[in-house]
Short mmCIF file of C-alpha atoms in Angstrom, two decimals:
data_model
loop_
_atom_site.label_atom_id
_atom_site.label_comp_id
_atom_site.label_asym_id
_atom_site.label_seq_id
_atom_site.Cartn_x
_atom_site.Cartn_y
_atom_site.Cartn_z
CA MET W 1 107.32 154.92 99.44
CA ALA W 2 103.96 153.83 98.41
CA ARG W 3 102.78 150.35 99.33
CA PRO W 4 102.59 147.75 96.47
CA SER W 5 99.06 147.31 95.27
CA LYS W 6 99.44 143.54 95.70
CA PRO W 7 101.05 141.91 98.77
CA LEU W 8 104.55 140.65 98.15
CA ILE W 9 103.69 137.47 100.00
CA SER W 10 100.71 135.20 99.84
CA LYS W 11 100.00 132.23 102.16
CA ASP W 12 99.53 129.86 99.30
CA ALA W 13 102.66 130.88 97.50
CA SER W 14 104.61 130.71 100.72
CA ALA W 15 103.29 127.19 101.56
CA ARG W 16 104.11 126.08 97.91
CA ALA W 17 107.66 127.40 98.21
CA ALA W 18 108.08 125.69 101.59
CA LEU W 19 106.90 122.40 100.13
CA GLU W 20 109.39 122.76 97.20
CA ILE W 21 112.22 123.29 99.78
CA ILE W 22 111.16 120.32 101.82
CA ASP W 23 110.76 118.13 98.69
CA ALA W 24 114.29 119.09 97.48
CA GLU W 25 116.28 119.45 100.65
CA GLY W 26 114.46 117.73 103.49
CA LEU W 27 112.15 118.94 106.28
CA GLU W 28 115.17 119.98 108.36
CA ALA W 29 116.24 122.46 105.65
CA LEU W 30 113.13 124.58 106.04
CA SER W 31 113.54 127.69 108.19
CA LEU W 32 111.96 131.14 108.09
CA GLU W 33 115.20 132.56 106.68
CA ARG W 34 115.47 129.87 104.00
CA LEU W 35 111.87 130.40 103.04
CA ALA W 36 112.25 134.23 103.02
CA LYS W 37 115.24 134.01 100.76
CA GLU W 38 113.34 131.73 98.39
CA LEU W 39 110.47 134.29 98.27
CA GLY W 40 112.85 137.24 97.84
CA VAL W 41 111.80 138.93 101.09
CA ARG W 42 113.11 139.33 104.65
CA ALA W 43 112.32 136.81 107.30
CA PRO W 44 110.46 139.23 109.59
CA SER W 45 108.00 139.89 106.65
CA LEU W 46 106.63 136.36 106.99
CA TYR W 47 105.30 137.23 110.51
CA HIS W 48 102.92 139.58 108.93
CA HIS W 49 101.25 136.60 107.28
CA PHE W 50 102.00 133.66 109.67
CA ALA W 51 101.79 133.45 113.44
CA ASP W 52 104.78 131.17 113.45
CA LYS W 53 106.62 128.42 111.56
CA ALA W 54 103.96 125.87 112.69
CA GLU W 55 101.27 127.63 110.70
CA ILE W 56 103.48 127.41 107.58
CA LEU W 57 103.98 123.66 108.20
CA ALA W 58 100.21 123.17 108.67
CA ARG W 59 99.55 124.75 105.28
CA VAL W 60 102.18 122.54 103.76
CA ALA W 61 100.39 119.47 105.07
CA ARG W 62 97.14 120.88 103.66
CA LEU W 63 98.80 121.13 100.23
CA VAL W 64 99.83 117.55 100.27
CA ALA W 65 96.35 116.35 101.34
CA LEU W 66 94.62 118.44 98.74
CA GLU W 67 96.50 116.65 95.91
CA VAL W 68 94.43 113.58 96.62
CA PRO W 69 92.05 113.01 93.60
CA VAL W 70 88.45 112.18 94.29
CA PRO W 71 86.78 109.96 91.67
CA PRO W 72 83.10 110.38 90.81
CA GLU W 73 80.81 108.57 93.22
CA PRO W 74 80.42 104.94 92.21
CA SER W 75 77.46 102.73 91.33
CA THR W 76 76.42 99.98 93.74
CA ASP W 77 78.30 97.24 91.91
CA ASN W 78 81.76 98.86 91.75
CA TRP W 79 82.03 100.57 95.09
CA GLN W 80 85.00 98.40 96.20
CA GLU W 81 87.21 99.52 93.23
CA TRP W 82 86.16 103.06 93.80
CA MET W 83 87.39 102.85 97.44
CA VAL W 84 90.61 101.19 96.26
CA GLU W 85 91.08 104.03 93.81
CA MET W 86 90.51 106.58 96.64
CA CYS W 87 92.98 104.88 98.98
CA VAL W 88 95.70 104.39 96.27
CA GLY W 89 95.28 108.12 95.22
CA PHE W 90 95.74 109.17 98.90
CA ARG W 91 98.69 107.03 99.40
CA ARG W 92 100.22 108.27 96.07
CA ALA W 93 99.84 111.87 97.24
CA ILE W 94 101.81 111.15 100.32
CA MET W 95 104.40 109.15 98.52
CA ALA W 96 104.88 112.05 96.14
CA HIS W 97 106.20 114.17 99.01
CA PRO W 98 108.16 111.70 101.31
CA ASN W 99 110.05 114.40 103.04
CA ALA W 100 106.88 116.17 103.98
CA ALA W 101 104.95 113.11 105.01
CA PRO W 102 105.73 113.49 108.75
CA LEU W 103 103.78 116.65 108.81
CA LEU W 104 100.60 114.71 108.21
CA LEU W 105 101.01 113.17 111.64
CA ARG W 106 101.18 116.50 113.41
CA TYR W 107 99.12 118.75 111.17
CA TYR W 108 96.68 116.36 109.50
CA PRO W 109 94.27 118.73 107.64
CA ARG W 110 91.12 116.62 108.08
CA GLN W 111 88.96 119.80 108.17
CA PHE W 112 89.83 120.55 104.61
CA MET W 113 89.02 117.01 103.39
CA LEU W 114 85.45 116.66 104.93
CA SER W 115 83.75 116.61 101.46
CA SER W 116 85.96 113.57 100.50
CA TYR W 117 85.25 111.88 103.77
CA GLU W 118 81.54 112.57 103.40
CA ARG W 119 81.49 110.94 99.99
CA ALA W 120 83.47 107.95 101.16
CA SER W 121 81.10 107.58 104.27
CA ARG W 122 78.06 107.51 102.06
CA VAL W 123 79.59 104.67 100.02
CA LEU W 124 80.89 102.73 103.03
CA ASP W 125 77.81 103.05 105.19
CA GLN W 126 75.73 101.15 102.61
CA VAL W 127 77.90 98.10 103.09
CA GLY W 128 78.83 98.34 106.74
CA VAL W 129 82.56 99.11 106.27
CA PRO W 130 84.15 101.35 108.95
CA LEU W 131 85.59 104.48 107.43
CA GLU W 132 88.22 104.68 110.21
CA GLY W 133 89.61 101.31 109.29
CA VAL W 134 90.20 102.28 105.66
CA ASP W 135 91.55 105.69 106.67
CA LYS W 136 94.04 104.29 109.12
CA LEU W 137 95.08 101.53 106.68
CA THR W 138 95.87 104.09 104.04
CA LEU W 139 97.76 106.55 106.29
CA GLY W 140 99.74 103.86 107.81
CA SER W 141 100.95 102.48 104.52
CA GLY W 142 101.63 105.91 103.05
CA LEU W 143 103.60 107.21 105.99
CA TYR W 144 105.56 104.01 106.29
CA GLY W 145 106.28 103.96 102.61
CA ALA W 146 107.24 107.64 102.58
CA TYR W 147 109.65 107.17 105.40
CA ARG W 148 111.35 104.30 103.67
CA LYS W 149 111.57 106.39 100.40
CA ALA W 150 112.86 109.44 102.29
CA THR W 151 115.65 107.42 104.02
CA GLY W 152 116.43 105.06 101.11
CA GLN W 153 115.61 102.03 103.22
CA SER W 154 114.37 98.76 101.70
CA GLU W 155 111.39 96.95 103.28
CA PHE W 156 113.44 93.88 104.16
CA PRO W 157 117.09 94.62 104.22
CA ALA W 158 119.77 92.02 104.31
CA VAL W 159 117.57 89.01 103.89
CA ASP W 160 119.75 85.86 103.98
CA PRO W 161 118.15 82.86 102.17
CA ASP W 162 120.08 80.49 104.44
CA ARG W 163 119.02 82.17 107.62
CA ASP W 164 115.53 83.30 106.46
CA PRO W 165 114.48 80.78 103.81
CA MET W 166 110.71 81.27 104.15
CA LEU W 167 110.99 85.12 104.08
CA ALA W 168 113.29 84.99 101.07
CA ARG W 169 111.02 82.58 99.24
CA ALA W 170 108.00 84.85 99.97
CA LEU W 171 109.71 87.94 98.70
CA GLU W 172 110.84 86.14 95.52
CA ALA W 173 107.39 84.83 94.87
CA ASN W 174 105.59 88.22 95.43
CA PRO W 175 104.02 89.10 92.07
CA PHE W 176 103.09 92.75 93.21
CA GLY W 177 104.88 95.98 93.17
CA GLU W 178 104.51 98.12 96.31
CA GLU W 179 101.41 100.11 95.15
CA GLU W 180 99.79 96.97 93.74
CA ALA W 181 100.37 95.17 97.00
CA PHE W 182 98.70 98.05 98.89
CA ALA W 183 95.69 97.98 96.53
CA GLU W 184 95.32 94.19 97.13
CA THR W 185 95.49 94.77 100.89
CA VAL W 186 92.67 97.21 100.67
CA ARG W 187 90.56 94.87 98.57
CA SER W 188 91.25 92.07 101.11
CA PHE W 189 90.20 94.36 103.98
CA LEU W 190 86.95 95.33 102.27
CA ARG W 191 86.02 91.85 101.35
CA GLY W 192 86.86 90.61 104.85
CA VAL W 193 84.72 93.22 106.57
CA VAL W 194 81.78 92.76 104.15
CA SER W 195 82.01 88.93 104.48
CA ALA W 196 82.02 89.11 108.34
CA ALA W 197 78.82 91.27 108.35
CA LEU W 198 76.89 89.04 105.97
CA PRO W 199 73.73 87.65 107.56
CA THR W 200 73.54 83.92 108.01
CA ARG W 201 70.57 81.85 106.74
CA ASN W 202 68.67 82.15 110.03
CA GLY W 203 68.88 85.90 109.83
CA ARG W 204 71.62 86.38 112.40
CA ARG W 205 74.90 88.17 111.57
CA ARG W 206 77.98 86.00 111.37
CA SER W 207 80.06 86.61 114.44
CA ARG W 208 83.57 87.93 113.98
CA ALA W 209 86.41 85.66 114.81
CA ARG W 210 87.83 86.24 118.26
CA SER W 211 91.45 86.72 118.76
CA SER W 212 93.14 84.08 120.87
#
């Protein structure tokens, strides 16, 4: 029998099918047999394209990360909102695939996002904001939010107004949704770092507050 002119399996199509399985059924549902069935092939055929299951999972993590939109580079006066937009878009991509979010911890595809990091670095370097701080803030919020979404957990379960009056009052008074609260957190971080780095009148930089 002649070989087909085009391969029956492509790495991109396999990763996309794997992500669809994970989105619908959870990370534990993905196996080589389950993925092969979805693709209409036999499981051993996958080994002609992937070294192992880990390579498939790494490509799934890459798909999630590549969904992050990158807005045009900002002007000097709106760099903070540009950075907020970048962070919110990154977090939104993670939240769109809560079952796959744990893969970003193990297979974070930073090598495929270098152009985005380069653009962010050019912006943040001009104002003295550390890229690592913004990066970790976004990843932490996205992964935590995705875990709660995947497991159906609320952020503050079983709050008793009699036992936890201040917490209950704070939750009641919070005007922000989850994504809005994250955006405000990023704004506060950026303002705080920039403010701490502002030179004083005598030309010295303001010292950062020491933790007690």
